[in-house]
Amino acid sequence: DIQMTQSPSSLSASVGDRITITCRASQTISSYLNWYQQKPRKAPKLVIHATSTLQRGVPSRFSGSGSGTDFTLTITSLQPEDFATYYCQQSYASPFTFGPGTKVDIK
Amino acid sequence: EVRLVESGGVVVQPGGSLRLSCAASGFTFDKYTMHWVRQAPGKGLEWVSVISWDGSTTYYADSVKGRFTVSRDNSKNSLFLQMNSLRTEDTAFYYCTRTDHVMIIYGGFDPWGLGTLVTVSS
């Protein structure tokens, strides 16, 4: 099975900050990497799919990059509604594993 | 509007069985691969199972293989998860979701239902 790791596990930031979350796969997954945002007591929401494609309706301050085993999610100019937990996920091979999550909270 | 609505979550004893359902609307159900993903309270996301648009392909997480069975009824726009030999570690919110492009298995999951809570406890 492909293992997914994320760093950091949590971070504190201010509105307007730029943040970067890193995700690493235990083996190459090409560009089959997705990012989800989850707010407390809500279902996850797809933010980016296929490494860098912004999901419909997601603001352009979100971006993704990477290939192979190393990927990043960047949010420029963090907004109040962006404080949430972010999960990466590989859709290269079953089981479609998720990373452990990165909680972004307000400094 | 694309909607996924899960149901069937209850409190069940260890060793018991349960069948979850997911009602889909707002899209052509028989063209989409469907997934179950679970989340234990306060924990991260765990992918559980997938079934292809035509039901011909299914995969499972090792943690549920041999105990859970995914199925679908395309005539009723419905997805199911039969859960047998339940364990306390199966306690979680169970979400129904789909691969966000037609007739592929491998892709991002969107949208998600609101989830249904399964509690396995004596």
Coordinates of C-alpha atoms in Angstrom, one line a residue:
Chain A
D1 CA 0.0 0.0 0.0
I2 CA 1.1 3.6 -0.6
Q3 CA 1.6 5.6 2.6
M4 CA 1.0 9.3 2.6
T5 CA 2.7 11.7 5.0
Q6 CA 2.1 15.4 5.6
S7 CA 4.0 18.2 7.2
P8 CA 3.5 20.0 9.3
S9 CA 0.8 18.3 11.3
S10 CA -0.5 21.7 12.4
L11 CA 0.4 25.3 11.8
S12 CA -0.8 28.7 13.1
A13 CA -1.1 31.6 10.7
S14 CA -2.6 35.0 10.3
V15 CA -5.0 36.3 7.8
G16 CA -3.1 37.4 4.8
D17 CA -0.2 35.0 5.3
R18 CA 1.1 32.6 2.7
I19 CA 1.3 29.0 3.8
T20 CA 2.6 25.8 2.3
I21 CA 1.7 22.2 3.3
T22 CA 3.8 19.3 2.1
C23 CA 2.7 15.8 1.2
R24 CA 4.9 12.9 0.4
A25 CA 4.0 9.5 -1.0
S26 CA 5.9 6.3 -0.2
Q27 CA 6.2 5.5 -3.9
T28 CA 5.7 7.4 -7.1
I29 CA 2.0 8.3 -7.8
S30 CA 2.6 10.4 -11.0
S31 CA 0.3 13.3 -10.6
Y32 CA -2.6 11.4 -8.9
L33 CA -2.6 13.7 -5.9
N34 CA -5.6 15.4 -4.5
W35 CA -6.2 17.9 -1.7
Y36 CA -9.2 18.2 0.5
Q37 CA -10.3 20.9 3.0
Q38 CA -12.4 19.9 6.0
K39 CA -14.0 22.2 8.5
P40 CA -15.2 21.0 11.9
R41 CA -18.4 18.9 11.7
K42 CA -18.5 19.2 8.0
A43 CA -17.8 16.8 5.1
P44 CA -14.5 17.2 3.3
K45 CA -14.4 19.3 0.1
L46 CA -12.2 18.7 -2.9
V47 CA -9.9 21.7 -3.4
I48 CA -7.3 20.5 -5.9
H49 CA -7.2 17.3 -8.0
A50 CA -4.5 15.9 -10.2
T51 CA -1.8 17.8 -8.3
S52 CA -2.5 21.2 -9.6
T53 CA -6.0 21.5 -11.0
L54 CA -8.3 23.8 -9.0
Q55 CA -11.7 22.3 -8.4
R56 CA -14.7 24.4 -9.6
G57 CA -15.4 27.3 -7.4
V58 CA -12.2 27.2 -5.4
P59 CA -10.4 30.6 -5.1
S60 CA -7.2 31.1 -7.1
R61 CA -5.3 31.8 -3.9
F62 CA -5.1 27.9 -3.7
S63 CA -2.5 26.2 -5.8
G64 CA -0.8 22.8 -5.9
S65 CA 2.4 21.5 -7.4
G66 CA 4.7 18.5 -7.4
S67 CA 5.1 15.2 -9.1
G68 CA 6.3 11.7 -8.3
T69 CA 6.4 11.5 -4.6
D70 CA 6.6 15.1 -3.3
F71 CA 3.7 17.6 -3.5
T72 CA 2.7 20.9 -2.0
L73 CA -0.4 22.9 -1.4
T74 CA 0.0 26.6 -1.1
I75 CA -2.5 29.2 0.0
T76 CA -1.5 32.8 -0.7
S77 CA -3.1 35.5 1.4
L78 CA -4.9 33.2 3.9
Q79 CA -8.6 34.2 4.4
P80 CA -10.7 33.5 7.5
E81 CA -12.7 30.8 5.7
D82 CA -9.4 28.9 4.9
F83 CA -8.8 27.9 8.5
A84 CA -9.5 24.2 8.4
T85 CA -7.8 20.8 8.2
Y86 CA -6.2 19.8 4.9
Y87 CA -5.7 16.3 3.7
C88 CA -3.7 15.0 0.7
Q89 CA -4.8 11.8 -0.9
Q90 CA -3.4 9.6 -3.7
S91 CA -5.8 8.2 -6.3
Y92 CA -3.0 6.3 -8.2
A93 CA -3.8 2.9 -6.8
S94 CA -6.1 1.2 -4.4
P95 CA -6.2 1.6 -1.4
F96 CA -6.7 5.3 -2.1
T97 CA -4.9 6.5 1.0
F98 CA -5.1 9.8 2.7
G99 CA -2.4 11.7 4.6
P100 CA -2.9 12.3 8.3
G101 CA -4.0 15.9 7.8
T102 CA -2.6 19.4 8.5
K103 CA -4.7 21.6 10.8
V104 CA -4.4 25.3 10.0
D105 CA -5.6 27.5 12.8
I106 CA -5.5 31.2 13.6
K107 CA -2.4 32.6 15.3
Chain B
E1 CA -27.7 20.1 -7.8
V2 CA -25.6 17.0 -7.1
R3 CA -26.6 15.4 -3.8
L4 CA -25.5 12.4 -1.9
V5 CA -27.4 11.4 1.2
E6 CA -26.2 8.6 3.5
S7 CA -28.5 6.7 5.9
G8 CA -28.5 3.6 8.0
G9 CA -26.0 4.5 10.7
V10 CA -27.0 3.3 14.2
V11 CA -25.5 1.8 17.4
V12 CA -24.7 -1.9 16.9
Q13 CA -23.0 -4.5 19.1
P14 CA -19.6 -5.9 18.2
G15 CA -20.0 -8.8 15.8
G16 CA -23.2 -7.4 14.4
S17 CA -24.1 -6.3 10.9
L18 CA -25.4 -3.2 9.3
R19 CA -26.2 -1.9 5.8
L20 CA -25.6 1.7 4.9
S21 CA -27.3 3.3 1.9
C22 CA -26.4 6.4 -0.1
A23 CA -29.1 8.0 -2.3
A24 CA -27.7 10.0 -5.2
S25 CA -29.4 12.7 -7.2
G26 CA -28.6 15.5 -9.6
F27 CA -26.3 13.5 -11.9
T28 CA -26.2 10.4 -14.1
F29 CA -25.4 7.9 -11.4
D30 CA -24.6 5.0 -13.7
K31 CA -21.6 6.9 -15.2
Y32 CA -19.8 7.5 -11.9
T33 CA -17.5 5.4 -9.7
M34 CA -18.6 5.6 -6.1
H35 CA -16.6 5.4 -2.8
W36 CA -17.1 5.0 0.9
V37 CA -14.8 6.9 3.1
R38 CA -14.9 6.9 6.9
Q39 CA -13.7 9.1 9.7
A40 CA -13.5 8.0 13.4
P41 CA -14.5 10.8 15.7
G42 CA -11.7 13.3 16.0
K43 CA -9.5 11.3 13.6
G44 CA -8.4 11.5 10.0
L45 CA -10.0 10.2 6.8
E46 CA -9.8 6.5 5.8
W47 CA -10.8 5.3 2.4
V48 CA -13.0 2.2 2.7
S49 CA -14.2 0.9 -0.6
V50 CA -14.9 1.7 -4.3
I51 CA -17.3 0.4 -6.9
S52 CA -17.0 1.2 -10.6
W53 CA -19.9 2.9 -12.5
D54 CA -21.1 -0.5 -13.8
G55 CA -20.4 -2.5 -10.6
S56 CA -17.8 -4.7 -12.4
T57 CA -14.9 -3.5 -10.2
T58 CA -14.6 -3.3 -6.5
Y59 CA -11.7 -2.7 -4.1
Y60 CA -11.5 -2.6 -0.3
A61 CA -9.2 -1.3 2.4
D62 CA -7.4 -4.2 4.1
S63 CA -9.1 -3.2 7.4
V64 CA -12.5 -4.2 6.0
K65 CA -11.7 -6.8 3.4
G66 CA -13.8 -9.9 3.9
R67 CA -16.2 -8.1 6.2
F68 CA -17.6 -5.3 4.1
T69 CA -19.3 -5.5 0.7
V70 CA -20.0 -2.6 -1.5
S71 CA -22.8 -2.7 -4.1
R72 CA -25.0 -0.4 -6.2
D73 CA -28.4 -0.3 -7.8
N74 CA -28.1 1.9 -10.8
S75 CA -31.9 1.7 -11.5
K76 CA -32.5 3.3 -8.1
N77 CA -29.5 5.7 -8.0
S78 CA -28.3 4.0 -4.8
L79 CA -25.0 2.9 -3.3
F80 CA -24.8 0.4 -0.4
L81 CA -22.2 -0.9 2.1
Q82 CA -23.0 -4.2 3.8
M83 CA -21.0 -4.3 7.0
N84 CA -20.6 -7.6 8.8
S85 CA -18.6 -8.8 11.8
L86 CA -18.4 -5.2 13.1
R87 CA -15.6 -4.2 15.5
T88 CA -15.3 -1.3 17.9
E89 CA -12.7 0.2 15.6
D90 CA -15.3 0.5 12.8
T91 CA -17.0 3.3 14.8
A92 CA -16.9 6.3 12.5
F93 CA -18.8 8.7 10.3
Y94 CA -19.2 7.0 6.9
Y95 CA -19.3 9.2 3.9
C96 CA -20.5 8.4 0.4
T97 CA -18.6 10.2 -2.4
R98 CA -17.8 9.8 -6.1
T99 CA -14.9 10.1 -8.4
D100 CA -15.4 13.5 -10.0
H101 CA -15.2 12.4 -13.7
V102 CA -17.3 10.0 -15.6
M103 CA -16.3 6.4 -16.1
I104 CA -13.0 6.5 -14.4
I105 CA -11.9 5.0 -11.1
Y106 CA -8.9 7.0 -10.4
G107 CA -9.5 10.7 -9.5
G108 CA -10.5 13.2 -6.9
F109 CA -13.6 12.7 -4.8
D110 CA -16.4 15.2 -5.2
P111 CA -18.9 15.8 -3.8
W112 CA -19.4 14.2 -0.5
G113 CA -22.5 13.4 1.5
L114 CA -23.0 14.6 5.0
G115 CA -22.1 11.2 6.5
T116 CA -23.9 8.8 8.7
L117 CA -22.5 7.7 12.1
V118 CA -21.9 4.1 12.9
T119 CA -21.2 3.3 16.5
V120 CA -20.1 -0.2 17.4
S121 CA -20.4 -0.7 21.1
S122 CA -21.7 -3.2 23.7

